[in-house]
Amino acid sequence: MKHRIVVLGAGYAGAYAAGNLARRLSPADAEITVVNAVPDFVERMRLHQLAVGQDFAVRKLADVFAGTGVRLRLARVTGVDPERRTVAVTGEDGEGELAYDTLLYALGSSVADHGVPGVAEYAFDVTGRSSALRLRERMAGLGAGGTVLVVGEGLTGIETATEFAESRPDLSVALAARGELGAWLSPKARRHLRQAFDRLGITVHEHTGIEAVEPTRAIAADGTSIPADVTVWSAGFAVHPIAAAGGLEVAETGQIVVDRTMRSVSHPDVYAAGDCAYAIGENGRPLPMSCASAGFTNMQATASIIARLTGSGVSTTGLKYYGNHISLGRRDAIVQMVDGDVRSKSWYLGGRTAAWFKAGVLKGSGWSIAHPTFGMPKRKRRLTTAPDRSGARAAA
């Protein structure tokens, strides 16, 4: 009887994890199913480029997993029952249910509106392909002199504002920051960032919290009206409440609380990776929602699953946040390294060299997803124990 491994989500964490599991576990003992709502792999780090009209290759998940032994189920996850070890899904074939012996939860995150009035109705975002395409259509119809306001001074906000300003110099682009722009960067990197914003003509509204979004403007906390034919909301991410609704132990953020091996602290046959995992890094702080964290957590989760199924010791993957690489359009960028306390180091890399580095990161991430079983060993590891399908959870 094969051990059923179900991976929820085929983003940076889920797609690579599924390939890693297929690469190392014997298909005679394990079957791996990936559940994803859309048929394509979404390069989330490039969605701001897509939104402003740039095009890049789309990778079909069916092609990604072809010949790997990984089964692809195109469906939306609607619920998880960790007591029964089942996942509820809905897709073209209607509603259904998948049973699992081991679950890897990697459903990622979406935009967080923080309950701000008008965000859901009038704002755009770049957290998903469909939302980026919706923004792309709106941007295409925006004539010269149109106004775009990006809300949020994090990585997504900075990259979106600079990409839009470079690609559409005919528009007036602004960014609303709750604090100081680039306050978390080193002084030299912060100066580089401000120079880039000045060069691109981006207006910055610092210490400006947005309290409401309307069709043609945004309202700041002090009552100031900021004109915006298009408001792009990038003020944080949120996870879907599916995990909490299913009874898994979650943090206040809704992320699944995991131990050092990415195993759920409440349900040991469930693992989490990516944005939906509340994982504590080596500095004692929760890992931030990021592509880098998705890489670390999915490597740890797959290593843990494989070790426990094959009866070997669980190795640990480093959970350290090394820094940020921030695109400032296509020809400029900032690479800012951080120390163990996530404080920016004094030096940084900027300009075209940093832009080439960021382009390499994007290319490498895409390549690894497109080749999920690269380096497949000739002999795969056999499972040592049969799955427990009694209905009761396995002991930790």
Tab-separated table of C-alpha atoms in Angstrom:
chain	number	residue	atom	x	y	z
A	1	MET	CA	0.000	0.000	0.000
A	2	LYS	CA	1.537	3.294	-1.096
A	3	HIS	CA	2.038	6.237	1.225
A	4	ARG	CA	-0.097	9.128	-0.017
A	5	ILE	CA	1.672	12.490	0.067
A	6	VAL	CA	-0.484	15.492	-0.858
A	7	VAL	CA	1.093	18.882	-1.513
A	8	LEU	CA	-1.262	21.845	-1.389
A	9	GLY	CA	-0.097	24.655	-3.645
A	10	ALA	CA	2.415	24.770	-6.493
A	11	GLY	CA	4.136	28.068	-5.822
A	12	TYR	CA	7.834	28.492	-5.067
A	13	ALA	CA	7.582	26.252	-1.994
A	14	GLY	CA	5.080	23.624	-3.137
A	15	ALA	CA	6.304	23.027	-6.689
A	16	TYR	CA	9.928	22.571	-5.684
A	17	ALA	CA	8.992	20.410	-2.686
A	18	ALA	CA	6.917	18.069	-4.846
A	19	GLY	CA	9.810	17.641	-7.264
A	20	ASN	CA	12.251	17.049	-4.422
A	21	LEU	CA	10.017	14.358	-2.928
A	22	ALA	CA	9.633	12.684	-6.331
A	23	ARG	CA	13.378	12.845	-6.860
A	24	ARG	CA	14.219	11.042	-3.648
A	25	LEU	CA	11.358	8.667	-2.778
A	26	SER	CA	10.669	5.388	-4.541
A	27	PRO	CA	7.424	5.440	-6.567
A	28	ALA	CA	6.920	1.843	-5.472
A	29	ASP	CA	6.183	3.089	-1.957
A	30	ALA	CA	4.899	6.646	-2.303
A	31	GLU	CA	2.471	8.538	-4.501
A	32	ILE	CA	2.699	12.312	-4.655
A	33	THR	CA	-0.213	14.555	-5.608
A	34	VAL	CA	-0.011	18.320	-6.051
A	35	VAL	CA	-3.212	20.351	-5.773
A	36	ASN	CA	-3.202	23.782	-7.400
A	37	ALA	CA	-6.002	26.117	-8.416
A	38	VAL	CA	-4.461	27.246	-11.722
A	39	PRO	CA	-2.647	25.275	-14.464
A	40	ASP	CA	0.424	27.532	-14.618
A	41	PHE	CA	3.328	28.158	-12.285
A	42	VAL	CA	3.067	31.763	-11.122
A	43	GLU	CA	6.344	33.674	-10.827
A	44	ARG	CA	5.114	35.888	-8.057
A	45	MET	CA	8.358	37.867	-7.907
A	46	ARG	CA	7.689	39.096	-11.450
A	47	LEU	CA	3.995	39.925	-11.266
A	48	HIS	CA	4.641	43.674	-11.083
A	49	GLN	CA	6.374	43.313	-14.454
A	50	LEU	CA	3.388	41.446	-15.863
A	51	ALA	CA	1.035	44.128	-14.548
A	52	VAL	CA	2.858	46.926	-16.362
A	53	GLY	CA	2.755	45.120	-19.712
A	54	GLN	CA	5.915	43.027	-19.827
A	55	ASP	CA	5.702	39.411	-20.978
A	56	PHE	CA	7.677	36.331	-19.999
A	57	ALA	CA	7.378	32.609	-20.533
A	58	VAL	CA	4.527	30.831	-18.775
A	59	ARG	CA	5.319	27.379	-17.414
A	60	LYS	CA	2.487	24.865	-17.505
A	61	LEU	CA	2.475	22.719	-14.379
A	62	ALA	CA	1.517	19.703	-16.498
A	63	ASP	CA	4.795	20.178	-18.374
A	64	VAL	CA	6.751	20.859	-15.191
A	65	PHE	CA	5.686	17.566	-13.628
A	66	ALA	CA	5.609	15.487	-16.821
A	67	GLY	CA	7.658	12.321	-16.382
A	68	THR	CA	8.300	12.928	-12.678
A	69	GLY	CA	5.581	10.660	-11.312
A	70	VAL	CA	3.925	13.613	-9.578
A	71	ARG	CA	0.165	13.722	-10.051
A	72	LEU	CA	-1.371	17.142	-10.697
A	73	ARG	CA	-4.894	17.920	-9.512
A	74	LEU	CA	-6.222	21.253	-10.770
A	75	ALA	CA	-8.646	22.322	-8.074
A	76	ARG	CA	-9.134	24.917	-5.372
A	77	VAL	CA	-8.684	23.807	-1.775
A	78	THR	CA	-11.789	24.588	0.259
A	79	GLY	CA	-11.027	22.810	3.503
A	80	VAL	CA	-8.682	20.594	5.470
A	81	ASP	CA	-9.725	17.956	8.006
A	82	PRO	CA	-6.548	16.876	9.810
A	83	GLU	CA	-8.473	14.482	12.053
A	84	ARG	CA	-9.755	12.463	9.082
A	85	ARG	CA	-6.646	13.245	7.010
A	86	THR	CA	-8.640	14.618	4.095
A	87	VAL	CA	-8.622	17.713	1.921
A	88	ALA	CA	-11.786	19.150	0.362
A	89	VAL	CA	-11.385	20.539	-3.156
A	90	THR	CA	-13.508	21.965	-5.920
A	91	GLY	CA	-12.651	22.167	-9.610
A	92	GLU	CA	-13.914	21.443	-13.086
A	93	ASP	CA	-14.989	17.994	-11.921
A	94	GLY	CA	-17.029	19.497	-9.098
A	95	GLU	CA	-16.428	19.027	-5.411
A	96	GLY	CA	-14.258	16.215	-4.168
A	97	GLU	CA	-12.076	14.944	-1.375
A	98	LEU	CA	-8.477	13.753	-1.249
A	99	ALA	CA	-7.151	11.471	1.449
A	100	TYR	CA	-3.557	11.731	2.596
A	101	ASP	CA	-1.063	10.083	4.899
A	102	THR	CA	1.299	13.058	4.869
A	103	LEU	CA	0.203	16.581	3.990
A	104	LEU	CA	2.483	19.431	2.949
A	105	TYR	CA	0.535	22.670	3.248
A	106	ALA	CA	2.006	25.359	0.964
A	107	LEU	CA	-0.934	27.512	-0.088
A	108	GLY	CA	1.008	30.756	0.205
A	109	SER	CA	-0.589	34.127	0.899
A	110	SER	CA	-2.680	36.863	-0.687
A	111	VAL	CA	-3.026	40.603	-0.246
A	112	ALA	CA	-3.916	41.900	3.231
A	113	ASP	CA	-6.423	44.754	3.085
A	114	HIS	CA	-6.278	45.358	6.886
A	115	GLY	CA	-9.980	46.167	6.782
A	116	VAL	CA	-9.365	49.475	5.005
A	117	PRO	CA	-12.598	50.640	3.308
A	118	GLY	CA	-12.504	50.557	-0.471
A	119	VAL	CA	-9.475	48.299	-0.898
A	120	ALA	CA	-11.509	45.272	-1.973
A	121	GLU	CA	-13.705	47.343	-4.292
A	122	TYR	CA	-11.285	49.789	-5.885
A	123	ALA	CA	-7.651	48.802	-5.304
A	124	PHE	CA	-5.468	46.499	-7.397
A	125	ASP	CA	-2.686	44.161	-6.286
A	126	VAL	CA	0.105	41.992	-7.671
A	127	THR	CA	-0.144	38.962	-5.371
A	128	GLY	CA	-1.640	36.642	-7.984
A	129	ARG	CA	-1.596	36.205	-11.736
A	130	SER	CA	-5.295	36.977	-12.157
A	131	SER	CA	-5.050	40.162	-10.092
A	132	ALA	CA	-1.893	41.230	-11.955
A	133	LEU	CA	-3.647	40.716	-15.293
A	134	ARG	CA	-6.592	42.757	-14.038
A	135	LEU	CA	-4.179	45.563	-13.172
A	136	ARG	CA	-2.441	45.157	-16.537
A	137	GLU	CA	-5.720	45.746	-18.343
A	138	ARG	CA	-6.396	48.868	-16.277
A	139	MET	CA	-2.878	50.203	-16.852
A	140	ALA	CA	-3.181	49.664	-20.594
A	141	GLY	CA	-6.249	51.881	-20.628
A	142	LEU	CA	-4.602	54.629	-18.577
A	143	GLY	CA	-3.621	57.556	-20.788
A	144	ALA	CA	-0.744	60.009	-20.480
A	145	GLY	CA	-0.934	62.087	-17.318
A	146	GLY	CA	-2.766	59.368	-15.398
A	147	THR	CA	-1.999	58.944	-11.709
A	148	VAL	CA	-0.895	55.739	-9.977
A	149	LEU	CA	-0.544	55.410	-6.212
A	150	VAL	CA	1.296	52.441	-4.723
A	151	VAL	CA	0.446	51.881	-1.056
A	152	GLY	CA	3.161	50.183	0.983
A	153	GLU	CA	6.898	50.778	1.392
A	154	GLY	CA	7.966	47.129	1.542
A	155	LEU	CA	9.743	45.206	-1.194
A	156	THR	CA	6.619	44.728	-3.297
A	157	GLY	CA	5.667	48.385	-3.080
A	158	ILE	CA	9.142	49.634	-4.001
A	159	GLU	CA	9.516	47.234	-6.924
A	160	THR	CA	6.041	48.013	-8.231
A	161	ALA	CA	6.453	51.789	-8.045
A	162	THR	CA	9.855	51.808	-9.749
A	163	GLU	CA	8.825	49.307	-12.444
A	164	PHE	CA	5.722	51.330	-13.280
A	165	ALA	CA	7.597	54.633	-13.323
A	166	GLU	CA	10.320	53.271	-15.614
A	167	SER	CA	7.967	51.469	-17.990
A	168	ARG	CA	5.346	54.247	-18.089
A	169	PRO	CA	7.153	57.606	-17.860
A	170	ASP	CA	3.972	59.240	-19.174
A	171	LEU	CA	2.256	58.546	-15.843
A	172	SER	CA	2.528	60.252	-12.478
A	173	VAL	CA	3.564	57.576	-9.978
A	174	ALA	CA	3.497	58.044	-6.200
A	175	LEU	CA	4.106	55.828	-3.191
A	176	ALA	CA	2.486	56.115	0.247
A	177	ALA	CA	4.681	54.918	3.127
A	178	ARG	CA	3.554	54.575	6.714
A	179	GLY	CA	7.063	55.415	7.848
A	180	GLU	CA	10.256	56.600	6.206
A	181	LEU	CA	11.080	55.234	2.765
A	182	GLY	CA	13.741	52.538	3.064
A	183	ALA	CA	14.154	53.072	6.809
A	184	TRP	CA	15.291	49.456	7.200
A	185	LEU	CA	18.140	49.859	4.693
A	186	SER	CA	21.689	50.935	5.456
A	187	PRO	CA	22.291	54.701	5.069
A	188	LYS	CA	24.089	54.310	1.718
A	189	ALA	CA	21.444	51.955	0.331
A	190	ARG	CA	18.702	54.294	1.535
A	191	ARG	CA	20.388	57.150	-0.308
A	192	HIS	CA	20.614	54.997	-3.450
A	193	LEU	CA	16.902	54.221	-3.163
A	194	ARG	CA	15.948	57.880	-2.834
A	195	GLN	CA	18.126	58.785	-5.805
A	196	ALA	CA	16.363	56.105	-7.862
A	197	PHE	CA	12.968	57.474	-6.878
A	198	ASP	CA	14.076	60.995	-7.782
A	199	ARG	CA	15.500	59.815	-11.108
A	200	LEU	CA	12.238	58.064	-11.966
A	201	GLY	CA	10.114	60.992	-10.806
A	202	ILE	CA	8.238	59.065	-8.111
A	203	THR	CA	6.517	61.190	-5.473
A	204	VAL	CA	6.863	59.792	-1.941
A	205	HIS	CA	4.306	60.454	0.797
A	206	GLU	CA	6.131	59.449	3.969
A	207	HIS	CA	4.447	58.890	7.344
A	208	THR	CA	1.192	58.523	5.460
A	209	GLY	CA	-1.233	55.786	6.392
A	210	ILE	CA	-4.082	55.257	3.954
A	211	GLU	CA	-7.470	55.048	5.659
A	212	ALA	CA	-9.731	54.654	2.618
A	213	VAL	CA	-9.550	53.989	-1.118
A	214	GLU	CA	-11.983	55.536	-3.589
A	215	PRO	CA	-12.263	55.192	-7.383
A	216	THR	CA	-10.040	58.207	-8.163
A	217	ARG	CA	-8.208	58.919	-4.905
A	218	ALA	CA	-6.968	57.614	-1.588
A	219	ILE	CA	-7.630	59.253	1.771
A	220	ALA	CA	-4.767	59.512	4.259
A	221	ALA	CA	-5.161	59.271	8.026
A	222	ASP	CA	-4.844	63.057	8.357
A	223	GLY	CA	-7.597	63.596	5.811
A	224	THR	CA	-5.296	64.426	2.901
A	225	SER	CA	-6.654	63.395	-0.490
A	226	ILE	CA	-4.109	61.783	-2.841
A	227	PRO	CA	-5.223	61.573	-6.488
A	228	ALA	CA	-5.058	58.065	-7.916
A	229	ASP	CA	-6.654	56.821	-11.096
A	230	VAL	CA	-5.126	53.490	-10.051
A	231	THR	CA	-4.344	52.458	-6.473
A	232	VAL	CA	-2.051	49.444	-6.105
A	233	TRP	CA	-2.306	47.932	-2.624
A	234	SER	CA	0.915	46.353	-1.403
A	235	ALA	CA	0.630	46.916	2.331
A	236	GLY	CA	1.276	43.352	3.446
A	237	PHE	CA	0.200	39.754	2.978
A	238	ALA	CA	-2.311	37.470	4.666
A	239	VAL	CA	-2.860	33.715	4.656
A	240	HIS	CA	-6.155	31.983	3.960
A	241	PRO	CA	-8.102	30.901	7.086
A	242	ILE	CA	-8.400	27.295	5.836
A	243	ALA	CA	-5.755	25.990	8.241
A	244	ALA	CA	-7.333	27.642	11.276
A	245	ALA	CA	-10.811	26.502	10.253
A	246	GLY	CA	-9.556	22.938	9.989
A	247	GLY	CA	-8.323	22.893	13.581
A	248	LEU	CA	-4.579	23.179	12.972
A	249	GLU	CA	-2.756	25.267	15.537
A	250	VAL	CA	-2.051	28.668	14.020
A	251	ALA	CA	-0.400	31.892	15.118
A	252	GLU	CA	-2.219	35.229	15.292
A	253	THR	CA	-1.287	35.684	11.640
A	254	GLY	CA	-3.200	32.529	10.700
A	255	GLN	CA	0.049	30.771	9.752
A	256	ILE	CA	0.497	27.146	10.803
A	257	VAL	CA	2.713	26.867	13.883
A	258	VAL	CA	5.507	24.417	13.087
A	259	ASP	CA	8.503	23.010	14.926
A	260	ARG	CA	12.105	23.186	13.739
A	261	THR	CA	11.400	20.475	11.144
A	262	MET	CA	8.370	22.321	9.650
A	263	ARG	CA	6.006	19.813	11.257
A	264	SER	CA	2.719	21.092	12.654
A	265	VAL	CA	2.894	21.239	16.445
A	266	SER	CA	-0.708	20.062	16.688
A	267	HIS	CA	-0.892	17.462	13.880
A	268	PRO	CA	2.352	15.577	13.208
A	269	ASP	CA	1.285	14.233	9.805
A	270	VAL	CA	0.972	17.811	8.522
A	271	TYR	CA	3.928	19.949	7.411
A	272	ALA	CA	3.913	23.543	6.236
A	273	ALA	CA	6.235	25.562	4.005
A	274	GLY	CA	6.337	29.024	2.502
A	275	ASP	CA	4.248	31.992	3.598
A	276	CYS	CA	1.725	29.845	5.463
A	277	ALA	CA	4.327	28.433	7.878
A	278	TYR	CA	4.966	30.188	11.184
A	279	ALA	CA	8.596	29.134	11.430
A	280	ILE	CA	11.121	30.524	13.875
A	281	GLY	CA	14.467	31.378	12.331
A	282	GLU	CA	17.890	30.959	13.865
A	283	ASN	CA	17.640	34.440	15.365
A	284	GLY	CA	14.563	33.474	17.373
A	285	ARG	CA	12.196	35.522	15.203
A	286	PRO	CA	9.506	34.351	12.764
A	287	LEU	CA	10.771	34.075	9.208
A	288	PRO	CA	9.297	36.814	6.990
A	289	MET	CA	6.958	35.951	4.146
A	290	SER	CA	9.355	35.855	1.192
A	291	CYS	CA	10.662	33.710	-1.640
A	292	ALA	CA	13.853	33.082	0.349
A	293	SER	CA	11.858	31.796	3.326
A	294	ALA	CA	9.850	29.587	0.966
A	295	GLY	CA	13.116	28.032	-0.175
A	296	PHE	CA	14.448	27.362	3.323
A	297	THR	CA	11.168	26.020	4.705
A	298	ASN	CA	10.384	23.757	1.748
A	299	MET	CA	13.880	22.243	1.878
A	300	GLN	CA	13.473	21.584	5.591
A	301	ALA	CA	9.961	20.190	5.190
A	302	THR	CA	10.938	17.775	2.414
A	303	ALA	CA	14.078	16.686	4.258
A	304	SER	CA	11.955	15.974	7.345
A	305	ILE	CA	9.282	14.057	5.451
A	306	ILE	CA	11.833	11.928	3.620
A	307	ALA	CA	13.829	11.191	6.767
A	308	ARG	CA	10.829	10.113	8.791
A	309	LEU	CA	9.391	7.958	6.027
A	310	THR	CA	12.705	6.236	5.319
A	311	GLY	CA	13.780	5.764	8.923
A	312	SER	CA	16.792	8.071	8.881
A	313	GLY	CA	17.741	11.017	11.048
A	314	VAL	CA	16.216	14.396	10.267
A	315	SER	CA	18.828	16.831	9.026
A	316	THR	CA	18.320	20.556	9.574
A	317	THR	CA	18.371	23.265	6.943
A	318	GLY	CA	19.624	26.709	7.933
A	319	LEU	CA	16.776	29.093	8.688
A	320	LYS	CA	18.638	32.361	8.400
A	321	TYR	CA	17.458	35.439	6.549
A	322	TYR	CA	20.418	36.777	4.594
A	323	GLY	CA	19.054	39.934	3.033
A	324	ASN	CA	16.953	41.523	0.310
A	325	HIS	CA	17.394	41.987	-3.419
A	326	ILE	CA	15.193	44.816	-4.653
A	327	SER	CA	14.574	45.645	-8.298
A	328	LEU	CA	14.391	49.352	-9.132
A	329	GLY	CA	13.205	48.916	-12.691
A	330	ARG	CA	15.106	46.762	-15.178
A	331	ARG	CA	18.502	48.477	-14.965
A	332	ASP	CA	18.915	49.239	-11.284
A	333	ALA	CA	18.570	47.344	-8.028
A	334	ILE	CA	19.745	47.102	-4.430
A	335	VAL	CA	21.157	44.029	-2.722
A	336	GLN	CA	21.144	44.631	1.038
A	337	MET	CA	22.585	41.988	3.341
A	338	VAL	CA	21.513	41.769	6.992
A	339	ASP	CA	23.079	40.450	10.174
A	340	GLY	CA	21.756	37.775	12.529
A	341	ASP	CA	19.328	40.254	14.082
A	342	VAL	CA	18.007	41.220	10.620
A	343	ARG	CA	19.657	44.622	10.833
A	344	SER	CA	21.087	45.945	7.603
A	345	LYS	CA	24.839	45.685	7.249
A	346	SER	CA	26.709	48.871	6.366
A	347	TRP	CA	27.611	47.809	2.823
A	348	TYR	CA	25.277	47.135	-0.083
A	349	LEU	CA	25.392	46.387	-3.792
A	350	GLY	CA	23.600	48.749	-6.155
A	351	GLY	CA	23.168	49.710	-9.795
A	352	ARG	CA	23.442	47.468	-12.839
A	353	THR	CA	25.511	44.839	-11.034
A	354	ALA	CA	22.748	44.440	-8.463
A	355	ALA	CA	20.192	44.343	-11.282
A	356	TRP	CA	22.124	41.503	-12.954
A	357	PHE	CA	22.209	39.689	-9.610
A	358	LYS	CA	18.444	40.037	-9.198
A	359	ALA	CA	17.884	38.871	-12.763
A	360	GLY	CA	20.006	35.814	-11.972
A	361	VAL	CA	17.900	35.078	-8.893
A	362	LEU	CA	14.717	35.244	-10.953
A	363	LYS	CA	16.184	33.085	-13.700
A	364	GLY	CA	17.518	30.522	-11.229
A	365	SER	CA	14.203	30.284	-9.394
A	366	GLY	CA	12.319	29.766	-12.629
A	367	TRP	CA	14.794	27.168	-13.858
A	368	SER	CA	14.602	25.146	-10.649
A	369	ILE	CA	10.818	25.044	-10.899
A	370	ALA	CA	10.959	24.010	-14.565
A	371	HIS	CA	13.333	21.139	-13.700
A	372	PRO	CA	11.853	19.798	-10.440
A	373	THR	CA	13.661	16.447	-10.547
A	374	PHE	CA	17.019	17.627	-11.878
A	375	GLY	CA	19.771	15.367	-10.579
A	376	MET	CA	17.355	12.488	-9.986
A	377	PRO	CA	19.270	9.598	-8.370
A	378	LYS	CA	19.269	6.233	-10.115
A	379	ARG	CA	18.279	4.525	-6.894
A	380	LYS	CA	15.510	6.094	-4.855
A	381	ARG	CA	14.952	5.579	-1.157
A	382	ARG	CA	12.389	3.026	-0.018
A	383	LEU	CA	9.959	3.685	2.804
A	384	THR	CA	10.503	1.734	5.996
A	385	THR	CA	7.016	1.892	7.476
A	386	ALA	CA	3.533	1.379	6.102
A	387	PRO	CA	1.111	4.295	6.454
A	388	ASP	CA	-1.274	4.282	9.411
A	389	ARG	CA	-4.809	4.639	8.039
A	390	SER	CA	-6.688	3.828	11.174
A	391	GLY	CA	-8.148	7.340	11.325
A	392	ALA	CA	-6.154	8.353	14.371
A	393	ARG	CA	-3.224	10.712	14.037
A	394	ALA	CA	0.241	9.243	14.197
A	395	ALA	CA	2.220	9.845	17.333
A	396	ALA	CA	4.704	12.679	17.225
